[in-house]
Amino acid sequence: MDRFAQMAVVAAREAVAAAGLNRDVWDGNRVAVVIGSGHGGLPFYDEQAAVLGERGPRRVSPKVGLLTPVSGAADSVCRDLGAGGPSFAVSTACASGTHALGTALQLLRAGACDIAIAGGAESVANRLLVAGANQLKALSTRRDDPAAACRPFDADRDGFVLGEGAGVLVLESLEHARARGATVLAQLAGYGAATDADATVAPAPDGAGLERALRAALADAGLDGADVDHVNAHGTATVVNDLVESAVIARVCGQGPLVTSTKAMTGHTLGASGGIETALSVLALRDQLIPATANLTSLDPGIRVEVVAKEARPARLDCAVKTSMGFGGFTAALVLTRA
């Protein structure tokens, strides 16, 4: 099992246990698994590429084709938990985890499953991946103070810091959850997706794709931009991303939502970020507390939304939004409401 799949399995186990579920109390054939990842099993691929170069093709592990694909995480979670329902791997770069959760919501609505285990996982323990991100000029160059390097929405931001991990959630219909006496933490009320077809590395300057995704998610939830209390933004701390994203939020939701980016604390976990940050949005709704945007000391004057900085802020939260953007122009948004 590659590192990204290991993290997905651990996160899925924790989510299932927290939901009071296990293979003894569910019909495994009605349990779906949807896990997103931008890169899949790069560490194992890297290891076996070295074996190929040093020892020849006969010494390469036959597991290369099994452990390195993006599907390896969903496969591993299914086998570990005994889930026999629909399963998918989603790979839309940094929007993968968010798209995975949206896909899981659609499966539940279609009646294809009773429970969906969904989120994202990513390992960046790979020199090639780090070097490539550096060549894109996407990484912060603040080597003297790594903890303060990622500065979303700050006037002095210069890129993100890579992180790795997994965020997995348990989704089920409200009726199914109530029937088994589950504690509902939040409701996933809407999902939207769109593409900036002409954008590969940077979002479209007008943020058209993200705006379409956000408006679609709100329409799916039967809500309006004015209903949004909190946005956990993609917030990568690149100059272009933060300006474009904040402008979209302001256009769609006005000045009301309190915005944060948690990537300054977690690093940019790429395909896992949507899962991790949606989980943080659920906790914000549950605890009525918005996490701060770390390292934000001087707000870029071009940012037209209110960003929570310095310390977590208590607030009345009934509706939260998670936005994601990925290289290739992929955009996604989720709308969550208080349980």
mmCIF file of C-alpha atoms in Angstrom:
data_model
loop_
_atom_site.group_PDB
_atom_site.id
_atom_site.type_symbol
_atom_site.label_atom_id
_atom_site.label_comp_id
_atom_site.label_asym_id
_atom_site.label_seq_id
_atom_site.Cartn_x
_atom_site.Cartn_y
_atom_site.Cartn_z
ATOM 1 C CA MET A 1 0.000 0.000 0.000
ATOM 2 C CA ASP A 2 1.494 3.338 -1.037
ATOM 3 C CA ARG A 3 1.779 6.195 1.440
ATOM 4 C CA PHE A 4 -1.213 8.144 0.091
ATOM 5 C CA ALA A 5 -3.407 5.044 0.330
ATOM 6 C CA GLN A 6 -2.213 4.356 3.874
ATOM 7 C CA MET A 7 -3.286 7.840 4.915
ATOM 8 C CA ALA A 8 -6.657 7.401 3.206
ATOM 9 C CA VAL A 9 -7.257 4.143 5.079
ATOM 10 C CA VAL A 10 -6.350 5.670 8.445
ATOM 11 C CA ALA A 11 -8.591 8.689 7.834
ATOM 12 C CA ALA A 12 -11.458 6.464 6.663
ATOM 13 C CA ARG A 13 -11.154 4.266 9.742
ATOM 14 C CA GLU A 14 -11.278 7.332 11.988
ATOM 15 C CA ALA A 15 -14.294 8.747 10.154
ATOM 16 C CA VAL A 16 -16.210 5.470 10.264
ATOM 17 C CA ALA A 17 -15.454 4.986 13.964
ATOM 18 C CA ALA A 18 -16.519 8.556 14.758
ATOM 19 C CA ALA A 19 -19.784 7.914 12.901
ATOM 20 C CA GLY A 20 -20.457 4.836 15.039
ATOM 21 C CA LEU A 21 -20.254 2.499 12.062
ATOM 22 C CA ASN A 22 -18.401 -0.688 11.183
ATOM 23 C CA ARG A 23 -18.744 -3.628 8.820
ATOM 24 C CA ASP A 24 -20.857 -5.507 11.385
ATOM 25 C CA VAL A 25 -23.657 -2.940 11.377
ATOM 26 C CA TRP A 26 -23.948 -1.990 7.711
ATOM 27 C CA ASP A 27 -24.716 -3.728 4.446
ATOM 28 C CA GLY A 28 -21.325 -3.437 2.757
ATOM 29 C CA ASN A 29 -22.907 -3.638 -0.683
ATOM 30 C CA ARG A 30 -24.666 -0.344 0.069
ATOM 31 C CA VAL A 31 -21.477 1.472 1.079
ATOM 32 C CA ALA A 32 -19.779 3.605 -1.584
ATOM 33 C CA VAL A 33 -16.196 4.886 -1.528
ATOM 34 C CA VAL A 34 -14.978 7.935 -3.470
ATOM 35 C CA ILE A 35 -11.422 9.121 -2.806
ATOM 36 C CA GLY A 36 -9.677 11.895 -4.710
ATOM 37 C CA SER A 37 -5.952 12.341 -5.289
ATOM 38 C CA GLY A 38 -3.988 14.515 -7.636
ATOM 39 C CA HIS A 39 -0.929 12.308 -7.993
ATOM 40 C CA GLY A 40 -1.561 8.865 -6.508
ATOM 41 C CA GLY A 41 1.297 6.593 -5.552
ATOM 42 C CA LEU A 42 4.308 8.678 -6.500
ATOM 43 C CA PRO A 43 6.593 7.514 -3.645
ATOM 44 C CA PHE A 44 6.290 3.840 -4.657
ATOM 45 C CA TYR A 45 6.582 4.755 -8.328
ATOM 46 C CA ASP A 46 9.752 6.705 -7.542
ATOM 47 C CA GLU A 47 11.178 3.790 -5.585
ATOM 48 C CA GLN A 48 10.507 1.307 -8.373
ATOM 49 C CA ALA A 49 11.865 3.651 -11.050
ATOM 50 C CA ALA A 50 15.145 3.592 -9.134
ATOM 51 C CA VAL A 51 15.016 -0.220 -9.021
ATOM 52 C CA LEU A 52 14.458 -0.306 -12.785
ATOM 53 C CA GLY A 53 17.442 1.930 -13.421
ATOM 54 C CA GLU A 54 19.796 0.192 -11.014
ATOM 55 C CA ARG A 55 18.765 -3.475 -11.214
ATOM 56 C CA GLY A 56 16.781 -3.882 -14.429
ATOM 57 C CA PRO A 57 13.158 -4.699 -15.322
ATOM 58 C CA ARG A 58 13.131 -8.176 -13.796
ATOM 59 C CA ARG A 59 13.611 -6.692 -10.318
ATOM 60 C CA VAL A 60 10.680 -4.272 -10.533
ATOM 61 C CA SER A 61 7.759 -5.100 -8.220
ATOM 62 C CA PRO A 62 4.632 -6.454 -9.937
ATOM 63 C CA LYS A 63 2.671 -4.179 -7.609
ATOM 64 C CA VAL A 64 3.608 -1.045 -9.580
ATOM 65 C CA GLY A 65 0.402 -1.265 -11.584
ATOM 66 C CA LEU A 66 -1.640 -1.857 -8.422
ATOM 67 C CA LEU A 67 -0.244 0.629 -5.923
ATOM 68 C CA THR A 68 0.679 3.657 -8.012
ATOM 69 C CA PRO A 69 -2.634 4.573 -9.736
ATOM 70 C CA VAL A 70 -4.860 7.228 -8.188
ATOM 71 C CA SER A 71 -7.418 4.444 -7.690
ATOM 72 C CA GLY A 72 -5.141 2.819 -5.093
ATOM 73 C CA ALA A 73 -6.646 4.806 -2.214
ATOM 74 C CA ALA A 74 -10.273 3.955 -3.003
ATOM 75 C CA ASP A 75 -9.295 0.328 -3.583
ATOM 76 C CA SER A 76 -7.492 0.129 -0.240
ATOM 77 C CA VAL A 77 -10.345 1.756 1.688
ATOM 78 C CA CYS A 78 -12.894 -0.607 0.110
ATOM 79 C CA ARG A 79 -10.887 -3.678 1.033
ATOM 80 C CA ASP A 80 -10.100 -2.444 4.532
ATOM 81 C CA LEU A 81 -13.702 -1.604 5.409
ATOM 82 C CA GLY A 82 -15.520 -4.241 3.392
ATOM 83 C CA ALA A 83 -17.281 -1.684 1.194
ATOM 84 C CA GLY A 84 -18.842 -3.320 -1.854
ATOM 85 C CA GLY A 85 -20.912 -0.481 -3.276
ATOM 86 C CA PRO A 86 -19.891 1.888 -6.069
ATOM 87 C CA SER A 87 -16.314 3.095 -5.771
ATOM 88 C CA PHE A 88 -14.459 5.764 -7.708
ATOM 89 C CA ALA A 89 -11.140 7.529 -7.834
ATOM 90 C CA VAL A 90 -11.331 11.214 -8.699
ATOM 91 C CA SER A 91 -8.305 13.070 -10.029
ATOM 92 C CA THR A 92 -8.805 16.755 -10.754
ATOM 93 C CA ALA A 93 -5.562 18.097 -9.306
ATOM 94 C CA CYS A 94 -6.133 20.229 -6.204
ATOM 95 C CA ALA A 95 -9.930 20.011 -6.557
ATOM 96 C CA SER A 96 -9.918 16.195 -6.312
ATOM 97 C CA GLY A 97 -11.128 15.848 -2.723
ATOM 98 C CA THR A 98 -13.926 18.361 -3.205
ATOM 99 C CA HIS A 99 -15.096 16.679 -6.398
ATOM 100 C CA ALA A 100 -14.978 13.319 -4.597
ATOM 101 C CA LEU A 101 -17.339 14.595 -1.904
ATOM 102 C CA GLY A 102 -19.647 16.070 -4.526
ATOM 103 C CA THR A 103 -19.678 12.777 -6.416
ATOM 104 C CA ALA A 104 -20.540 10.952 -3.188
ATOM 105 C CA LEU A 105 -23.453 13.329 -2.622
ATOM 106 C CA GLN A 106 -24.750 12.548 -6.098
ATOM 107 C CA LEU A 107 -24.516 8.798 -5.442
ATOM 108 C CA LEU A 108 -26.572 9.179 -2.268
ATOM 109 C CA ARG A 109 -29.200 11.267 -4.012
ATOM 110 C CA ALA A 110 -29.426 8.727 -6.822
ATOM 111 C CA GLY A 111 -30.107 5.963 -4.314
ATOM 112 C CA ALA A 112 -26.968 4.069 -5.333
ATOM 113 C CA CYS A 113 -25.836 3.700 -1.722
ATOM 114 C CA ASP A 114 -26.908 4.270 1.879
ATOM 115 C CA ILE A 115 -23.493 5.435 3.080
ATOM 116 C CA ALA A 116 -20.635 7.066 1.201
ATOM 117 C CA ILE A 117 -17.075 7.327 2.481
ATOM 118 C CA ALA A 118 -15.430 10.171 0.605
ATOM 119 C CA GLY A 119 -12.578 12.661 0.647
ATOM 120 C CA GLY A 120 -9.026 13.042 -0.565
ATOM 121 C CA ALA A 121 -5.498 11.783 0.087
ATOM 122 C CA GLU A 122 -2.085 12.888 -1.098
ATOM 123 C CA SER A 123 1.574 12.183 -0.408
ATOM 124 C CA VAL A 124 4.192 14.666 -1.547
ATOM 125 C CA ALA A 125 7.175 12.602 -0.418
ATOM 126 C CA ASN A 126 8.588 12.766 -3.921
ATOM 127 C CA ARG A 127 11.489 14.881 -5.161
ATOM 128 C CA LEU A 128 10.134 15.123 -8.703
ATOM 129 C CA LEU A 129 6.785 16.506 -7.525
ATOM 130 C CA VAL A 130 8.448 19.104 -5.302
ATOM 131 C CA ALA A 131 10.866 20.109 -8.059
ATOM 132 C CA GLY A 132 8.026 20.464 -10.549
ATOM 133 C CA ALA A 133 6.002 22.673 -8.212
ATOM 134 C CA ASN A 134 9.089 24.781 -7.662
ATOM 135 C CA GLN A 135 9.605 25.175 -11.415
ATOM 136 C CA LEU A 136 6.040 26.441 -11.714
ATOM 137 C CA LYS A 137 7.034 29.234 -9.293
ATOM 138 C CA ALA A 138 4.111 28.187 -7.093
ATOM 139 C CA LEU A 139 6.114 27.561 -3.907
ATOM 140 C CA SER A 140 7.096 30.162 -1.355
ATOM 141 C CA THR A 141 10.790 31.014 -1.318
ATOM 142 C CA ARG A 142 10.899 31.893 2.406
ATOM 143 C CA ARG A 143 13.393 29.247 3.441
ATOM 144 C CA ASP A 144 14.552 31.188 6.503
ATOM 145 C CA ASP A 145 11.180 30.789 8.280
ATOM 146 C CA PRO A 146 9.200 27.850 6.851
ATOM 147 C CA ALA A 147 6.423 28.047 9.454
ATOM 148 C CA ALA A 148 5.599 31.585 8.318
ATOM 149 C CA ALA A 149 6.188 31.005 4.612
ATOM 150 C CA CYS A 150 2.606 30.361 3.495
ATOM 151 C CA ARG A 151 0.681 33.643 3.900
ATOM 152 C CA PRO A 152 -2.774 33.489 2.271
ATOM 153 C CA PHE A 153 -4.291 36.885 1.424
ATOM 154 C CA ASP A 154 -1.262 38.710 2.828
ATOM 155 C CA ALA A 155 0.223 41.592 0.867
ATOM 156 C CA ASP A 156 3.619 39.895 1.104
ATOM 157 C CA ARG A 157 2.553 36.378 0.024
ATOM 158 C CA ASP A 158 4.695 34.564 -2.533
ATOM 159 C CA GLY A 159 3.332 31.029 -2.842
ATOM 160 C CA PHE A 160 2.403 27.939 -0.881
ATOM 161 C CA VAL A 161 4.196 25.259 1.115
ATOM 162 C CA LEU A 162 3.442 21.647 0.219
ATOM 163 C CA GLY A 163 1.757 19.415 2.776
ATOM 164 C CA GLU A 164 0.400 15.888 2.774
ATOM 165 C CA GLY A 165 -2.359 13.968 4.486
ATOM 166 C CA ALA A 166 -5.907 12.747 4.043
ATOM 167 C CA GLY A 167 -9.360 13.998 4.907
ATOM 168 C CA VAL A 168 -12.249 11.539 4.714
ATOM 169 C CA LEU A 169 -15.873 12.025 5.749
ATOM 170 C CA VAL A 170 -18.862 9.724 6.169
ATOM 171 C CA LEU A 171 -21.918 10.846 4.218
ATOM 172 C CA GLU A 172 -25.371 9.323 4.495
ATOM 173 C CA SER A 173 -28.924 10.396 3.851
ATOM 174 C CA LEU A 174 -30.574 12.269 6.711
ATOM 175 C CA GLU A 175 -33.232 9.565 6.946
ATOM 176 C CA HIS A 176 -30.621 6.821 7.216
ATOM 177 C CA ALA A 177 -28.663 8.727 9.850
ATOM 178 C CA ARG A 178 -31.735 9.437 11.960
ATOM 179 C CA ALA A 179 -32.969 5.868 11.674
ATOM 180 C CA ARG A 180 -29.806 4.574 13.324
ATOM 181 C CA GLY A 181 -29.660 7.395 15.887
ATOM 182 C CA ALA A 182 -26.497 8.951 14.502
ATOM 183 C CA THR A 183 -25.165 12.325 15.599
ATOM 184 C CA VAL A 184 -25.324 14.540 12.521
ATOM 185 C CA LEU A 185 -22.483 17.076 12.444
ATOM 186 C CA ALA A 186 -23.584 19.034 9.364
ATOM 187 C CA GLN A 187 -25.536 18.655 6.148
ATOM 188 C CA LEU A 188 -23.886 18.640 2.729
ATOM 189 C CA ALA A 189 -26.547 20.626 0.945
ATOM 190 C CA GLY A 190 -25.056 21.525 -2.419
ATOM 191 C CA TYR A 191 -22.326 20.780 -4.941
ATOM 192 C CA GLY A 192 -21.175 22.628 -8.016
ATOM 193 C CA ALA A 193 -18.403 22.039 -10.539
ATOM 194 C CA ALA A 194 -17.100 23.894 -13.578
ATOM 195 C CA THR A 195 -13.951 24.333 -15.642
ATOM 196 C CA ASP A 196 -11.854 27.254 -16.798
ATOM 197 C CA ALA A 197 -11.083 25.564 -20.105
ATOM 198 C CA ASP A 198 -8.384 28.054 -21.080
ATOM 199 C CA ALA A 199 -6.532 27.991 -17.754
ATOM 200 C CA THR A 200 -3.840 25.432 -16.969
ATOM 201 C CA VAL A 201 -1.766 26.778 -14.085
ATOM 202 C CA ALA A 202 -3.482 30.004 -13.042
ATOM 203 C CA PRO A 203 -7.242 30.524 -12.723
ATOM 204 C CA ALA A 204 -8.984 32.592 -15.364
ATOM 205 C CA PRO A 205 -8.454 36.275 -14.507
ATOM 206 C CA ASP A 206 -12.184 36.827 -14.070
ATOM 207 C CA GLY A 207 -12.660 33.628 -12.038
ATOM 208 C CA ALA A 208 -15.502 32.570 -14.323
ATOM 209 C CA GLY A 209 -15.122 28.848 -13.654
ATOM 210 C CA LEU A 210 -15.108 29.180 -9.878
ATOM 211 C CA GLU A 211 -18.031 31.584 -10.020
ATOM 212 C CA ARG A 212 -20.088 29.091 -12.037
ATOM 213 C CA ALA A 213 -19.206 26.303 -9.607
ATOM 214 C CA LEU A 214 -20.106 28.410 -6.568
ATOM 215 C CA ARG A 215 -23.391 29.607 -8.030
ATOM 216 C CA ALA A 216 -24.264 26.036 -9.039
ATOM 217 C CA ALA A 217 -23.543 24.740 -5.526
ATOM 218 C CA LEU A 218 -25.740 27.423 -3.958
ATOM 219 C CA ALA A 219 -28.548 26.722 -6.428
ATOM 220 C CA ASP A 220 -28.224 23.008 -5.692
ATOM 221 C CA ALA A 221 -28.651 23.786 -1.997
ATOM 222 C CA GLY A 222 -31.583 26.122 -2.639
ATOM 223 C CA LEU A 223 -29.661 29.021 -1.117
ATOM 224 C CA ASP A 224 -28.398 32.432 -2.137
ATOM 225 C CA GLY A 225 -24.976 34.019 -1.758
ATOM 226 C CA ALA A 226 -26.352 36.209 1.020
ATOM 227 C CA ASP A 227 -27.029 33.063 3.077
ATOM 228 C CA VAL A 228 -23.325 32.172 3.321
ATOM 229 C CA ASP A 229 -21.753 32.908 6.705
ATOM 230 C CA HIS A 230 -18.314 31.407 6.211
ATOM 231 C CA VAL A 231 -16.032 30.375 3.345
ATOM 232 C CA ASN A 232 -13.087 28.031 3.777
ATOM 233 C CA ALA A 233 -11.272 29.280 0.715
ATOM 234 C CA HIS A 234 -8.849 27.475 -1.547
ATOM 235 C CA GLY A 235 -6.489 30.267 -0.483
ATOM 236 C CA THR A 236 -3.146 28.994 -1.767
ATOM 237 C CA ALA A 237 -1.168 32.184 -1.030
ATOM 238 C CA THR A 238 -0.202 32.629 -4.663
ATOM 239 C CA VAL A 239 -0.663 36.198 -5.834
ATOM 240 C CA VAL A 240 -3.176 35.397 -8.569
ATOM 241 C CA ASN A 241 -5.256 32.738 -6.781
ATOM 242 C CA ASP A 242 -6.091 34.820 -3.732
ATOM 243 C CA LEU A 243 -7.083 37.896 -5.741
ATOM 244 C CA VAL A 244 -9.262 35.956 -8.182
ATOM 245 C CA GLU A 245 -10.912 33.795 -5.531
ATOM 246 C CA SER A 246 -11.699 36.663 -3.173
ATOM 247 C CA ALA A 247 -13.219 38.632 -6.055
ATOM 248 C CA VAL A 248 -15.500 35.697 -6.897
ATOM 249 C CA ILE A 249 -16.596 35.330 -3.272
ATOM 250 C CA ALA A 250 -17.378 39.046 -3.093
ATOM 251 C CA ARG A 251 -19.374 38.971 -6.354
ATOM 252 C CA VAL A 252 -21.447 35.956 -5.383
ATOM 253 C CA CYS A 253 -21.777 36.379 -1.619
ATOM 254 C CA GLY A 254 -21.162 40.061 -0.997
ATOM 255 C CA GLN A 255 -19.256 41.277 2.049
ATOM 256 C CA GLY A 256 -21.063 39.074 4.564
ATOM 257 C CA PRO A 257 -19.076 35.819 4.740
ATOM 258 C CA LEU A 258 -16.097 35.483 7.047
ATOM 259 C CA VAL A 259 -13.305 33.954 4.973
ATOM 260 C CA THR A 260 -10.344 31.858 6.038
ATOM 261 C CA SER A 261 -7.614 29.752 4.472
ATOM 262 C CA THR A 262 -6.271 26.933 6.608
ATOM 263 C CA LYS A 263 -3.439 26.102 4.210
ATOM 264 C CA ALA A 264 -1.074 28.308 6.197
ATOM 265 C CA MET A 265 -1.339 25.660 8.943
ATOM 266 C CA THR A 266 -1.688 22.427 6.973
ATOM 267 C CA GLY A 267 0.328 23.282 3.892
ATOM 268 C CA HIS A 268 -1.214 22.764 0.467
ATOM 269 C CA THR A 269 -2.168 19.097 0.483
ATOM 270 C CA LEU A 270 -3.153 19.177 -3.201
ATOM 271 C CA GLY A 271 -5.761 16.488 -3.929
ATOM 272 C CA ALA A 272 -6.355 15.937 -0.211
ATOM 273 C CA SER A 273 -7.088 19.584 0.521
ATOM 274 C CA GLY A 274 -10.791 19.434 -0.305
ATOM 275 C CA GLY A 275 -11.356 16.556 2.104
ATOM 276 C CA ILE A 276 -9.307 18.087 4.906
ATOM 277 C CA GLU A 277 -10.772 21.564 4.524
ATOM 278 C CA THR A 278 -14.354 20.307 4.256
ATOM 279 C CA ALA A 279 -13.822 18.476 7.545
ATOM 280 C CA LEU A 280 -12.591 21.752 9.046
ATOM 281 C CA SER A 281 -15.697 23.490 7.692
ATOM 282 C CA VAL A 282 -17.891 20.890 9.382
ATOM 283 C CA LEU A 283 -16.096 21.527 12.666
ATOM 284 C CA ALA A 284 -16.520 25.284 12.213
ATOM 285 C CA LEU A 285 -20.286 24.781 11.898
ATOM 286 C CA ARG A 286 -20.400 22.407 14.847
ATOM 287 C CA ASP A 287 -18.303 24.563 17.156
ATOM 288 C CA GLN A 288 -19.473 27.946 15.825
ATOM 289 C CA LEU A 289 -15.826 28.910 15.525
ATOM 290 C CA ILE A 290 -13.876 30.010 12.448
ATOM 291 C CA PRO A 291 -10.190 29.055 12.333
ATOM 292 C CA ALA A 292 -7.807 31.922 11.714
ATOM 293 C CA THR A 293 -5.714 32.440 8.603
ATOM 294 C CA ALA A 294 -2.237 31.992 10.051
ATOM 295 C CA ASN A 295 0.621 34.311 9.068
ATOM 296 C CA LEU A 296 -1.719 37.031 7.799
ATOM 297 C CA THR A 297 -0.270 40.279 9.123
ATOM 298 C CA SER A 298 -1.056 42.779 6.366
ATOM 299 C CA LEU A 299 -4.121 42.163 4.208
ATOM 300 C CA ASP A 300 -3.560 42.732 0.500
ATOM 301 C CA PRO A 301 -5.630 45.846 -0.329
ATOM 302 C CA GLY A 302 -6.905 44.030 -3.419
ATOM 303 C CA ILE A 303 -8.698 41.444 -1.247
ATOM 304 C CA ARG A 304 -12.325 42.562 -1.054
ATOM 305 C CA VAL A 305 -13.623 40.149 1.583
ATOM 306 C CA GLU A 306 -13.308 39.965 5.360
ATOM 307 C CA VAL A 307 -10.572 37.476 6.246
ATOM 308 C CA VAL A 308 -10.314 36.036 9.763
ATOM 309 C CA ALA A 309 -6.748 36.525 10.978
ATOM 310 C CA LYS A 310 -4.575 36.194 14.096
ATOM 311 C CA GLU A 311 -6.962 34.055 16.158
ATOM 312 C CA ALA A 312 -10.057 31.903 15.758
ATOM 313 C CA ARG A 313 -13.295 33.876 15.802
ATOM 314 C CA PRO A 314 -16.590 32.779 17.379
ATOM 315 C CA ALA A 315 -19.511 33.489 15.054
ATOM 316 C CA ARG A 316 -23.079 32.487 14.331
ATOM 317 C CA LEU A 317 -22.663 30.026 11.462
ATOM 318 C CA ASP A 318 -25.586 28.405 9.676
ATOM 319 C CA CYS A 319 -24.034 27.992 6.230
ATOM 320 C CA ALA A 320 -20.445 27.370 5.172
ATOM 321 C CA VAL A 321 -18.890 27.022 1.728
ATOM 322 C CA LYS A 322 -15.767 25.172 0.647
ATOM 323 C CA THR A 323 -14.179 26.287 -2.617
ATOM 324 C CA SER A 324 -11.451 24.504 -4.572
ATOM 325 C CA MET A 325 -9.450 25.144 -7.721
ATOM 326 C CA GLY A 326 -7.017 22.822 -9.456
ATOM 327 C CA PHE A 327 -4.382 23.060 -12.163
ATOM 328 C CA GLY A 328 -6.091 22.366 -15.454
ATOM 329 C CA GLY A 329 -8.914 24.787 -14.707
ATOM 330 C CA PHE A 330 -10.901 22.443 -12.443
ATOM 331 C CA THR A 331 -13.171 24.224 -9.953
ATOM 332 C CA ALA A 332 -15.586 22.938 -7.336
ATOM 333 C CA ALA A 333 -17.678 24.208 -4.450
ATOM 334 C CA LEU A 334 -19.595 22.585 -1.626
ATOM 335 C CA VAL A 335 -22.323 24.139 0.520
ATOM 336 C CA LEU A 336 -22.710 22.865 4.071
ATOM 337 C CA THR A 337 -25.421 23.791 6.554
ATOM 338 C CA ARG A 338 -25.603 23.476 10.304
ATOM 339 C CA ALA A 339 -27.157 20.265 11.605
#
